[in-house]
Every structure is written in structure tokens, then in C-alpha cells.
Amino acid sequence: MKFLQQFSDELESLVAKAMPAVVAVQHSQGHGTGLFLTPDGYVLTNRHVVRSRGRLTLELHDGSEVRAELVGADAPTDLAVVRAEEGAKFPTLPLADPHDVRVGQWVMAIGNPFRLEQSVSMGVVSAINRTLPLPDGVILEGLLQTDAAINPGNSGGPLLNMHGQVVGLNTLVLPYAQGIGFAVSATTAAWVASLLIQRGKVERRFLGIAATAINLPAQRAQEVGQLRAVRVMKVGQGTPAADAGLEADDLLLGIDERPVTNVDDVQRMLALATGPEVRLEVLRKGRRRTLRARTASREHSKAA
């Protein structure tokens, strides 16, 4: 009983600290949730929450309201950033280190499901690196799966670990299932939000491959110095990948001397690349190779 009481007290404290950084996002066509990223009013939410370009209102923890404007949105990740038009020194929530997110961890979702403000639900991280196609053709990658209750209105709200850190941004739930919800990982949210704040959009570049993340066998992982890699499933004809000499079944280990462990990493490295050419570290039939690819721009990418 003492353990349960201690856990309950710690949970209550965590909720009390996190709530002020969570806001209700409202507009003429719907509502959702968001969280303050910066003290000067930048709020992270889902793109589908703010798809309308009409007036946006943020309802704060104390019940007060402030107007907000859309800074930018990114369809391939269903993320958006809005900014409060007044006020400063807003409370924020820290983002979790991706290496600290593991299956089985307790997590908490905070949001406004069905306009039930500041609702809290508990669950665990059920899986990581899920891929989910959406009806409009967008493919969400690198998702966290959770059994914490997520309903309409939770979208854009934080999924927190027991340290009060954001592990993901609650995004959707399978309508035909129970206890299967998904969140965009905090890693993805961080780099997309930074580009939206800086540029107002995410300018994507692509290689022209279909790929999937895999776990490397223990011996191979020790040899290459990482546990996961990205397997190239298909190379499109006439694409930058084909011109660079990339082949199906190649294992992509890194881009521009930074390791890649999933398809989201590939997208992130391409988006952050400063020039048209990138350096690819590839493992082919047990031998490492270095290839150079001149990437192409594409507004809306479903693959790397």
C-alpha cells in the first residue's frame, strides 16, 4: 500500500507540473490540443488540428484565452506550429532523449478529448517505429504506439514519461480497435518544429528509395558500431539514388557522417542537409562503401 500511495503522489505531482504547458487549440472547424515549445509562445500541435486558416484560439491552463497564428505545417508528419499573439514566459515541457524511450514504459496522455478539458489517461509504450498509411496517401513513420486512451481532441497533446518528458505527440487512434493509439515521436517533432519556426515549412529532399528499418545481428552491429540500419527495398529508376549507385538490399548506415537507424532519420538528414550533395555510408554484402548522391527537391514525399 505504501508503494501505491507513493506512486499516486508522484503521479499527481507530475500532472500538476505538466498541465500548465498544455493548451486547448480551438478554431471554427474543430478543436485539439497543443503544448508550449518555447517560453515566447510557440506551440506544437497536429496539422489536422489547425488545417483551417481561420482564427485560432489557445485556451490556457487557467482558463484564459489568447489568439494565435499559424506559423507552419508539415503534412508528411502531421505536425504544425502556431504562436500565441500575446504573452511571454509560458511554461514548457522538456523532450525525452529518444534512446530513453522503450517498450513497456509507463506513459501519460494529456489533452482535451471531446472537449473534456485537461483529461489524463495512463498506459504504456506498446511499440516503437510503427509505420501507418493515412487515407490521403501520407505515410506516417517512426510512430510510437500506446494503449493510453486517445480520443478526438487529444490530437496534438503530449505523451509523457514518468519524468515529465515528452516522448511523443498524440496523433491518432485506430477507429476499429481499442487501446491502439499512435504518437509522433519527440525526435521527429523536434526537428520538424525547428524548421517550421525558422522557415515556415519543411523543404524536403529525396533520394528515390523505398526503405525500412531493421535490427542488425549482434556481430554485424558490433562491426558497424550501431544496432539498427535502413535496408533499401527498392531504388527508383532515374532517381538520385540510382545515379549514386545505390542498390536494393544495401544497408544505409549513415548520411553525412551521422548514423541513420530508421526512415525518419533519413528524412531528417536530407531535410537538414546544407547542400545538394550528401554522402551515404552503405554496407553491401558485408563491405562498407561510400556513395555520393545529388538529392532532388520534392514538396510532398511519401518515401526517402
PDB file of N, CA, C and O in Angstrom, residues 195-261:
ATOM      1  N   LEU A 195      12.397  23.557 -37.962  1.00  0.00           N
ATOM      2  CA  LEU A 195      12.354  24.048 -39.340  1.00  0.00           C
ATOM      3  C   LEU A 195      11.119  24.898 -39.594  1.00  0.00           C
ATOM      4  O   LEU A 195      11.179  25.906 -40.311  1.00  0.00           O
ATOM      5  N   LEU A 196       9.990  24.519 -38.999  1.00  0.00           N
ATOM      6  CA  LEU A 196       8.784  25.328 -39.166  1.00  0.00           C
ATOM      7  C   LEU A 196       8.952  26.704 -38.537  1.00  0.00           C
ATOM      8  O   LEU A 196       8.503  27.716 -39.094  1.00  0.00           O
ATOM      9  N   ILE A 197       9.596  26.753 -37.381  1.00  0.00           N
ATOM     10  CA  ILE A 197       9.819  28.038 -36.717  1.00  0.00           C
ATOM     11  C   ILE A 197      10.800  28.898 -37.522  1.00  0.00           C
ATOM     12  O   ILE A 197      10.605  30.106 -37.684  1.00  0.00           O
ATOM     13  N   GLN A 198      11.852  28.271 -38.058  1.00  0.00           N
ATOM     14  CA  GLN A 198      12.867  29.019 -38.795  1.00  0.00           C
ATOM     15  C   GLN A 198      12.419  29.427 -40.192  1.00  0.00           C
ATOM     16  O   GLN A 198      12.679  30.539 -40.655  1.00  0.00           O
ATOM     17  N   ARG A 199      11.722  28.485 -40.894  1.00  0.00           N
ATOM     18  CA  ARG A 199      11.445  28.691 -42.316  1.00  0.00           C
ATOM     19  C   ARG A 199       9.970  28.725 -42.667  1.00  0.00           C
ATOM     20  O   ARG A 199       9.600  29.090 -43.781  1.00  0.00           O
ATOM     21  N   GLY A 200       9.111  28.288 -41.741  1.00  0.00           N
ATOM     22  CA  GLY A 200       7.692  28.242 -42.031  1.00  0.00           C
ATOM     23  C   GLY A 200       7.243  26.996 -42.768  1.00  0.00           C
ATOM     24  O   GLY A 200       6.042  26.779 -42.970  1.00  0.00           O
ATOM     25  N   LYS A 201       8.182  26.160 -43.183  1.00  0.00           N
ATOM     26  CA  LYS A 201       7.865  24.917 -43.882  1.00  0.00           C
ATOM     27  C   LYS A 201       9.075  23.993 -43.824  1.00  0.00           C
ATOM     28  O   LYS A 201      10.181  24.405 -43.450  1.00  0.00           O
ATOM     29  N   VAL A 202       8.842  22.739 -44.170  1.00  0.00           N
ATOM     30  CA  VAL A 202       9.928  21.758 -44.251  1.00  0.00           C
ATOM     31  C   VAL A 202      10.198  21.496 -45.721  1.00  0.00           C
ATOM     32  O   VAL A 202       9.341  20.972 -46.437  1.00  0.00           O
ATOM     33  N   GLU A 203      11.364  21.906 -46.185  1.00  0.00           N
ATOM     34  CA  GLU A 203      11.749  21.682 -47.581  1.00  0.00           C
ATOM     35  C   GLU A 203      12.443  20.321 -47.665  1.00  0.00           C
ATOM     36  O   GLU A 203      13.570  20.160 -47.203  1.00  0.00           O
ATOM     37  N   ARG A 204      11.737  19.357 -48.236  1.00  0.00           N
ATOM     38  CA  ARG A 204      12.264  18.001 -48.280  1.00  0.00           C
ATOM     39  C   ARG A 204      13.078  17.744 -49.544  1.00  0.00           C
ATOM     40  O   ARG A 204      12.781  18.262 -50.609  1.00  0.00           O
ATOM     41  N   ARG A 205      14.087  16.898 -49.369  1.00  0.00           N
ATOM     42  CA  ARG A 205      14.864  16.398 -50.499  1.00  0.00           C
ATOM     43  C   ARG A 205      14.722  14.892 -50.480  1.00  0.00           C
ATOM     44  O   ARG A 205      14.466  14.300 -49.440  1.00  0.00           O
ATOM     45  N   PHE A 206      14.836  14.260 -51.612  1.00  0.00           N
ATOM     46  CA  PHE A 206      14.640  12.826 -51.621  1.00  0.00           C
ATOM     47  C   PHE A 206      15.705  12.121 -52.443  1.00  0.00           C
ATOM     48  O   PHE A 206      16.325  12.696 -53.349  1.00  0.00           O
ATOM     49  N   LEU A 207      15.928  10.861 -52.072  1.00  0.00           N
ATOM     50  CA  LEU A 207      16.871  10.011 -52.785  1.00  0.00           C
ATOM     51  C   LEU A 207      16.175   9.194 -53.868  1.00  0.00           C
ATOM     52  O   LEU A 207      16.748   8.931 -54.918  1.00  0.00           O
ATOM     53  N   GLY A 208      14.957   8.770 -53.601  1.00  0.00           N
ATOM     54  CA  GLY A 208      14.233   7.935 -54.551  1.00  0.00           C
ATOM     55  C   GLY A 208      14.297   6.469 -54.199  1.00  0.00           C
ATOM     56  O   GLY A 208      14.500   5.620 -55.069  1.00  0.00           O
ATOM     57  N   ILE A 209      14.138   6.156 -52.906  1.00  0.00           N
ATOM     58  CA  ILE A 209      14.183   4.773 -52.462  1.00  0.00           C
ATOM     59  C   ILE A 209      12.954   4.449 -51.637  1.00  0.00           C
ATOM     60  O   ILE A 209      12.341   5.333 -51.033  1.00  0.00           O
ATOM     61  N   ALA A 210      12.584   3.168 -51.627  1.00  0.00           N
ATOM     62  CA  ALA A 210      11.663   2.630 -50.633  1.00  0.00           C
ATOM     63  C   ALA A 210      12.526   1.861 -49.642  1.00  0.00           C
ATOM     64  O   ALA A 210      13.418   1.105 -50.048  1.00  0.00           O
ATOM     65  N   ALA A 211      12.309   2.077 -48.355  1.00  0.00           N
ATOM     66  CA  ALA A 211      13.224   1.511 -47.364  1.00  0.00           C
ATOM     67  C   ALA A 211      12.490   1.168 -46.084  1.00  0.00           C
ATOM     68  O   ALA A 211      11.360   1.623 -45.849  1.00  0.00           O
ATOM     69  N   THR A 212      13.132   0.380 -45.250  1.00  0.00           N
ATOM     70  CA  THR A 212      12.579   0.009 -43.956  1.00  0.00           C
ATOM     71  C   THR A 212      13.701  -0.147 -42.948  1.00  0.00           C
ATOM     72  O   THR A 212      14.834  -0.494 -43.318  1.00  0.00           O
ATOM     73  N   ALA A 213      13.421   0.139 -41.670  1.00  0.00           N
ATOM     74  CA  ALA A 213      14.422  -0.007 -40.613  1.00  0.00           C
ATOM     75  C   ALA A 213      14.509  -1.463 -40.186  1.00  0.00           C
ATOM     76  O   ALA A 213      13.502  -2.169 -40.129  1.00  0.00           O
ATOM     77  N   ILE A 214      15.708  -1.924 -39.876  1.00  0.00           N
ATOM     78  CA  ILE A 214      15.904  -3.296 -39.411  1.00  0.00           C
ATOM     79  C   ILE A 214      16.855  -3.303 -38.228  1.00  0.00           C
ATOM     80  O   ILE A 214      17.680  -2.398 -38.063  1.00  0.00           O
ATOM     81  N   ASN A 215      16.741  -4.339 -37.392  1.00  0.00           N
ATOM     82  CA  ASN A 215      17.705  -4.582 -36.329  1.00  0.00           C
ATOM     83  C   ASN A 215      18.850  -5.413 -36.904  1.00  0.00           C
ATOM     84  O   ASN A 215      18.611  -6.400 -37.616  1.00  0.00           O
ATOM     85  N   LEU A 216      20.072  -5.026 -36.609  1.00  0.00           N
ATOM     86  CA  LEU A 216      21.237  -5.740 -37.114  1.00  0.00           C
ATOM     87  C   LEU A 216      21.579  -6.917 -36.198  1.00  0.00           C
ATOM     88  O   LEU A 216      21.430  -6.823 -34.974  1.00  0.00           O
ATOM     89  N   PRO A 217      22.043  -8.033 -36.769  1.00  0.00           N
ATOM     90  CA  PRO A 217      22.533  -9.132 -35.927  1.00  0.00           C
ATOM     91  C   PRO A 217      23.653  -8.630 -35.024  1.00  0.00           C
ATOM     92  O   PRO A 217      24.366  -7.684 -35.360  1.00  0.00           O
ATOM     93  N   ALA A 218      23.816  -9.272 -33.873  1.00  0.00           N
ATOM     94  CA  ALA A 218      24.753  -8.790 -32.854  1.00  0.00           C
ATOM     95  C   ALA A 218      26.165  -8.593 -33.405  1.00  0.00           C
ATOM     96  O   ALA A 218      26.807  -7.564 -33.146  1.00  0.00           O
ATOM     97  N   GLN A 219      26.654  -9.567 -34.148  1.00  0.00           N
ATOM     98  CA  GLN A 219      28.020  -9.457 -34.669  1.00  0.00           C
ATOM     99  C   GLN A 219      28.143  -8.316 -35.662  1.00  0.00           C
ATOM    100  O   GLN A 219      29.106  -7.549 -35.632  1.00  0.00           O
ATOM    101  N   ARG A 220      27.147  -8.196 -36.556  1.00  0.00           N
ATOM    102  CA  ARG A 220      27.174  -7.114 -37.533  1.00  0.00           C
ATOM    103  C   ARG A 220      27.058  -5.759 -36.849  1.00  0.00           C
ATOM    104  O   ARG A 220      27.749  -4.796 -37.226  1.00  0.00           O
ATOM    105  N   ALA A 221      26.215  -5.673 -35.835  1.00  0.00           N
ATOM    106  CA  ALA A 221      26.066  -4.417 -35.102  1.00  0.00           C
ATOM    107  C   ALA A 221      27.368  -3.997 -34.452  1.00  0.00           C
ATOM    108  O   ALA A 221      27.727  -2.815 -34.434  1.00  0.00           O
ATOM    109  N   GLN A 222      28.106  -4.961 -33.917  1.00  0.00           N
ATOM    110  CA  GLN A 222      29.389  -4.659 -33.295  1.00  0.00           C
ATOM    111  C   GLN A 222      30.390  -4.181 -34.334  1.00  0.00           C
ATOM    112  O   GLN A 222      31.180  -3.262 -34.089  1.00  0.00           O
ATOM    113  N   GLU A 223      30.334  -4.769 -35.525  1.00  0.00           N
ATOM    114  CA  GLU A 223      31.275  -4.396 -36.579  1.00  0.00           C
ATOM    115  C   GLU A 223      31.050  -2.974 -37.075  1.00  0.00           C
ATOM    116  O   GLU A 223      32.003  -2.232 -37.324  1.00  0.00           O
ATOM    117  N   VAL A 224      29.779  -2.591 -37.228  1.00  0.00           N
ATOM    118  CA  VAL A 224      29.480  -1.274 -37.796  1.00  0.00           C
ATOM    119  C   VAL A 224      29.270  -0.200 -36.739  1.00  0.00           C
ATOM    120  O   VAL A 224      29.215   0.988 -37.059  1.00  0.00           O
ATOM    121  N   GLY A 225      29.121  -0.604 -35.472  1.00  0.00           N
ATOM    122  CA  GLY A 225      29.005   0.367 -34.398  1.00  0.00           C
ATOM    123  C   GLY A 225      27.627   0.937 -34.177  1.00  0.00           C
ATOM    124  O   GLY A 225      27.473   1.999 -33.559  1.00  0.00           O
ATOM    125  N   GLN A 226      26.573   0.237 -34.663  1.00  0.00           N
ATOM    126  CA  GLN A 226      25.206   0.667 -34.401  1.00  0.00           C
ATOM    127  C   GLN A 226      24.287  -0.544 -34.456  1.00  0.00           C
ATOM    128  O   GLN A 226      24.581  -1.541 -35.123  1.00  0.00           O
ATOM    129  N   LEU A 227      23.154  -0.439 -33.725  1.00  0.00           N
ATOM    130  CA  LEU A 227      22.252  -1.580 -33.564  1.00  0.00           C
ATOM    131  C   LEU A 227      21.253  -1.720 -34.698  1.00  0.00           C
ATOM    132  O   LEU A 227      20.727  -2.805 -34.943  1.00  0.00           O
ATOM    133  N   ARG A 228      20.958  -0.618 -35.384  1.00  0.00           N
ATOM    134  CA  ARG A 228      19.950  -0.627 -36.442  1.00  0.00           C
ATOM    135  C   ARG A 228      20.474   0.053 -37.692  1.00  0.00           C
ATOM    136  O   ARG A 228      21.421   0.845 -37.640  1.00  0.00           O
ATOM    137  N   ALA A 229      19.855  -0.271 -38.807  1.00  0.00           N
ATOM    138  CA  ALA A 229      20.204   0.352 -40.075  1.00  0.00           C
ATOM    139  C   ALA A 229      18.936   0.433 -40.919  1.00  0.00           C
ATOM    140  O   ALA A 229      17.867  -0.027 -40.522  1.00  0.00           O
ATOM    141  N   VAL A 230      19.049   1.037 -42.099  1.00  0.00           N
ATOM    142  CA  VAL A 230      17.914   1.172 -43.009  1.00  0.00           C
ATOM    143  C   VAL A 230      18.183   0.328 -44.250  1.00  0.00           C
ATOM    144  O   VAL A 230      19.158   0.570 -44.964  1.00  0.00           O
ATOM    145  N   ARG A 231      17.348  -0.667 -44.469  1.00  0.00           N
ATOM    146  CA  ARG A 231      17.509  -1.534 -45.634  1.00  0.00           C
ATOM    147  C   ARG A 231      16.790  -0.911 -46.841  1.00  0.00           C
ATOM    148  O   ARG A 231      15.617  -0.563 -46.765  1.00  0.00           O
ATOM    149  N   VAL A 232      17.499  -0.816 -47.940  1.00  0.00           N
ATOM    150  CA  VAL A 232      16.924  -0.310 -49.175  1.00  0.00           C
ATOM    151  C   VAL A 232      16.120  -1.432 -49.824  1.00  0.00           C
ATOM    152  O   VAL A 232      16.660  -2.484 -50.164  1.00  0.00           O
ATOM    153  N   MET A 233      14.832  -1.220 -49.986  1.00  0.00           N
ATOM    154  CA  MET A 233      13.960  -2.222 -50.576  1.00  0.00           C
ATOM    155  C   MET A 233      13.864  -2.078 -52.092  1.00  0.00           C
ATOM    156  O   MET A 233      13.782  -3.061 -52.825  1.00  0.00           O
ATOM    157  N   LYS A 234      13.847  -0.821 -52.553  1.00  0.00           N
ATOM    158  CA  LYS A 234      13.697  -0.567 -53.986  1.00  0.00           C
ATOM    159  C   LYS A 234      14.339   0.770 -54.322  1.00  0.00           C
ATOM    160  O   LYS A 234      14.283   1.712 -53.531  1.00  0.00           O
ATOM    161  N   VAL A 235      14.967   0.845 -55.489  1.00  0.00           N
ATOM    162  CA  VAL A 235      15.570   2.087 -55.977  1.00  0.00           C
ATOM    163  C   VAL A 235      14.841   2.504 -57.245  1.00  0.00           C
ATOM    164  O   VAL A 235      14.751   1.727 -58.204  1.00  0.00           O
ATOM    165  N   GLY A 236      14.293   3.710 -57.238  1.00  0.00           N
ATOM    166  CA  GLY A 236      13.566   4.187 -58.411  1.00  0.00           C
ATOM    167  C   GLY A 236      14.481   4.507 -59.571  1.00  0.00           C
ATOM    168  O   GLY A 236      15.602   5.018 -59.389  1.00  0.00           O
ATOM    169  N   GLN A 237      14.026   4.202 -60.769  1.00  0.00           N
ATOM    170  CA  GLN A 237      14.824   4.482 -61.964  1.00  0.00           C
ATOM    171  C   GLN A 237      14.943   5.984 -62.187  1.00  0.00           C
ATOM    172  O   GLN A 237      13.990   6.730 -62.011  1.00  0.00           O
ATOM    173  N   GLY A 238      16.140   6.411 -62.562  1.00  0.00           N
ATOM    174  CA  GLY A 238      16.378   7.815 -62.853  1.00  0.00           C
ATOM    175  C   GLY A 238      16.376   8.724 -61.638  1.00  0.00           C
ATOM    176  O   GLY A 238      16.292   9.942 -61.774  1.00  0.00           O
ATOM    177  N   THR A 239      16.468   8.145 -60.430  1.00  0.00           N
ATOM    178  CA  THR A 239      16.450   8.931 -59.194  1.00  0.00           C
ATOM    179  C   THR A 239      17.874   9.231 -58.742  1.00  0.00           C
ATOM    180  O   THR A 239      18.836   8.613 -59.224  1.00  0.00           O
ATOM    181  N   PRO A 240      18.043  10.177 -57.803  1.00  0.00           N
ATOM    182  CA  PRO A 240      19.377  10.439 -57.264  1.00  0.00           C
ATOM    183  C   PRO A 240      20.035   9.190 -56.679  1.00  0.00           C
ATOM    184  O   PRO A 240      21.252   9.018 -56.795  1.00  0.00           O
ATOM    185  N   ALA A 241      19.239   8.306 -56.064  1.00  0.00           N
ATOM    186  CA  ALA A 241      19.793   7.076 -55.505  1.00  0.00           C
ATOM    187  C   ALA A 241      20.364   6.179 -56.596  1.00  0.00           C
ATOM    188  O   ALA A 241      21.443   5.586 -56.441  1.00  0.00           O
ATOM    189  N   ALA A 242      19.635   6.062 -57.699  1.00  0.00           N
ATOM    190  CA  ALA A 242      20.108   5.239 -58.808  1.00  0.00           C
ATOM    191  C   ALA A 242      21.380   5.831 -59.412  1.00  0.00           C
ATOM    192  O   ALA A 242      22.341   5.106 -59.712  1.00  0.00           O
ATOM    193  N   ASP A 243      21.398   7.154 -59.576  1.00  0.00           N
ATOM    194  CA  ASP A 243      22.585   7.813 -60.133  1.00  0.00           C
ATOM    195  C   ASP A 243      23.798   7.636 -59.228  1.00  0.00           C
ATOM    196  O   ASP A 243      24.936   7.569 -59.698  1.00  0.00           O
ATOM    197  N   ALA A 244      23.567   7.544 -57.923  1.00  0.00           N
ATOM    198  CA  ALA A 244      24.669   7.394 -56.963  1.00  0.00           C
ATOM    199  C   ALA A 244      25.174   5.955 -56.884  1.00  0.00           C
ATOM    200  O   ALA A 244      26.223   5.699 -56.293  1.00  0.00           O
ATOM    201  N   GLY A 245      24.405   5.016 -57.442  1.00  0.00           N
ATOM    202  CA  GLY A 245      24.821   3.618 -57.403  1.00  0.00           C
ATOM    203  C   GLY A 245      24.229   2.823 -56.259  1.00  0.00           C
ATOM    204  O   GLY A 245      24.661   1.706 -55.989  1.00  0.00           O
ATOM    205  N   LEU A 246      23.225   3.367 -55.592  1.00  0.00           N
ATOM    206  CA  LEU A 246      22.566   2.643 -54.501  1.00  0.00           C
ATOM    207  C   LEU A 246      21.762   1.484 -55.086  1.00  0.00           C
ATOM    208  O   LEU A 246      21.144   1.621 -56.156  1.00  0.00           O
ATOM    209  N   GLU A 247      21.760   0.344 -54.394  1.00  0.00           N
ATOM    210  CA  GLU A 247      21.079  -0.849 -54.885  1.00  0.00           C
ATOM    211  C   GLU A 247      20.134  -1.421 -53.835  1.00  0.00           C
ATOM    212  O   GLU A 247      20.308  -1.184 -52.631  1.00  0.00           O
ATOM    213  N   ALA A 248      19.139  -2.181 -54.303  1.00  0.00           N
ATOM    214  CA  ALA A 248      18.247  -2.882 -53.390  1.00  0.00           C
ATOM    215  C   ALA A 248      19.057  -3.832 -52.520  1.00  0.00           C
ATOM    216  O   ALA A 248      20.032  -4.432 -52.971  1.00  0.00           O
ATOM    217  N   ASP A 249      18.667  -3.938 -51.253  1.00  0.00           N
ATOM    218  CA  ASP A 249      19.319  -4.761 -50.227  1.00  0.00           C
ATOM    219  C   ASP A 249      20.562  -4.112 -49.633  1.00  0.00           C
ATOM    220  O   ASP A 249      21.175  -4.683 -48.722  1.00  0.00           O
ATOM    221  N   ASP A 250      20.953  -2.936 -50.122  1.00  0.00           N
ATOM    222  CA  ASP A 250      22.004  -2.184 -49.430  1.00  0.00           C
ATOM    223  C   ASP A 250      21.507  -1.788 -48.051  1.00  0.00           C
ATOM    224  O   ASP A 250      20.310  -1.525 -47.854  1.00  0.00           O
ATOM    225  N   LEU A 251      22.410  -1.732 -47.080  1.00  0.00           N
ATOM    226  CA  LEU A 251      22.085  -1.233 -45.748  1.00  0.00           C
ATOM    227  C   LEU A 251      22.644   0.172 -45.613  1.00  0.00           C
ATOM    228  O   LEU A 251      23.863   0.372 -45.687  1.00  0.00           O
ATOM    229  N   LEU A 252      21.772   1.126 -45.447  1.00  0.00           N
ATOM    230  CA  LEU A 252      22.180   2.516 -45.273  1.00  0.00           C
ATOM    231  C   LEU A 252      22.502   2.743 -43.800  1.00  0.00           C
ATOM    232  O   LEU A 252      21.638   2.598 -42.938  1.00  0.00           O
ATOM    233  N   LEU A 253      23.766   3.084 -43.515  1.00  0.00           N
ATOM    234  CA  LEU A 253      24.231   3.248 -42.139  1.00  0.00           C
ATOM    235  C   LEU A 253      24.283   4.705 -41.703  1.00  0.00           C
ATOM    236  O   LEU A 253      24.111   5.005 -40.519  1.00  0.00           O
ATOM    237  N   GLY A 254      24.580   5.597 -42.643  1.00  0.00           N
ATOM    238  CA  GLY A 254      24.728   6.991 -42.257  1.00  0.00           C
ATOM    239  C   GLY A 254      24.623   7.928 -43.432  1.00  0.00           C
ATOM    240  O   GLY A 254      24.787   7.523 -44.595  1.00  0.00           O
ATOM    241  N   ILE A 255      24.329   9.181 -43.130  1.00  0.00           N
ATOM    242  CA  ILE A 255      24.292  10.249 -44.125  1.00  0.00           C
ATOM    243  C   ILE A 255      25.107  11.412 -43.586  1.00  0.00           C
ATOM    244  O   ILE A 255      24.872  11.875 -42.464  1.00  0.00           O
ATOM    245  N   ASP A 256      26.062  11.857 -44.378  1.00  0.00           N
ATOM    246  CA  ASP A 256      26.929  12.972 -43.971  1.00  0.00           C
ATOM    247  C   ASP A 256      27.555  12.729 -42.599  1.00  0.00           C
ATOM    248  O   ASP A 256      27.549  13.605 -41.712  1.00  0.00           O
ATOM    249  N   GLU A 257      28.053  11.510 -42.421  1.00  0.00           N
ATOM    250  CA  GLU A 257      28.793  11.098 -41.222  1.00  0.00           C
ATOM    251  C   GLU A 257      27.932  11.069 -39.957  1.00  0.00           C
ATOM    252  O   GLU A 257      28.455  11.098 -38.853  1.00  0.00           O
ATOM    253  N   ARG A 258      26.613  10.997 -40.123  1.00  0.00           N
ATOM    254  CA  ARG A 258      25.714  10.846 -38.988  1.00  0.00           C
ATOM    255  C   ARG A 258      24.933   9.554 -39.176  1.00  0.00           C
ATOM    256  O   ARG A 258      24.422   9.280 -40.262  1.00  0.00           O
ATOM    257  N   PRO A 259      24.829   8.718 -38.133  1.00  0.00           N
ATOM    258  CA  PRO A 259      24.154   7.425 -38.279  1.00  0.00           C
ATOM    259  C   PRO A 259      22.663   7.583 -38.528  1.00  0.00           C
ATOM    260  O   PRO A 259      22.022   8.513 -38.022  1.00  0.00           O
ATOM    261  N   VAL A 260      22.119   6.664 -39.318  1.00  0.00           N
ATOM    262  CA  VAL A 260      20.678   6.597 -39.520  1.00  0.00           C
ATOM    263  C   VAL A 260      20.201   5.223 -39.067  1.00  0.00           C
ATOM    264  O   VAL A 260      20.817   4.205 -39.394  1.00  0.00           O
ATOM    265  N   THR A 261      19.139   5.198 -38.282  1.00  0.00           N
ATOM    266  CA  THR A 261      18.630   3.933 -37.737  1.00  0.00           C
ATOM    267  C   THR A 261      17.186   3.668 -38.128  1.00  0.00           C
ATOM    268  O   THR A 261      16.653   2.616 -37.830  1.00  0.00           O
TER     269      THR A 261
END
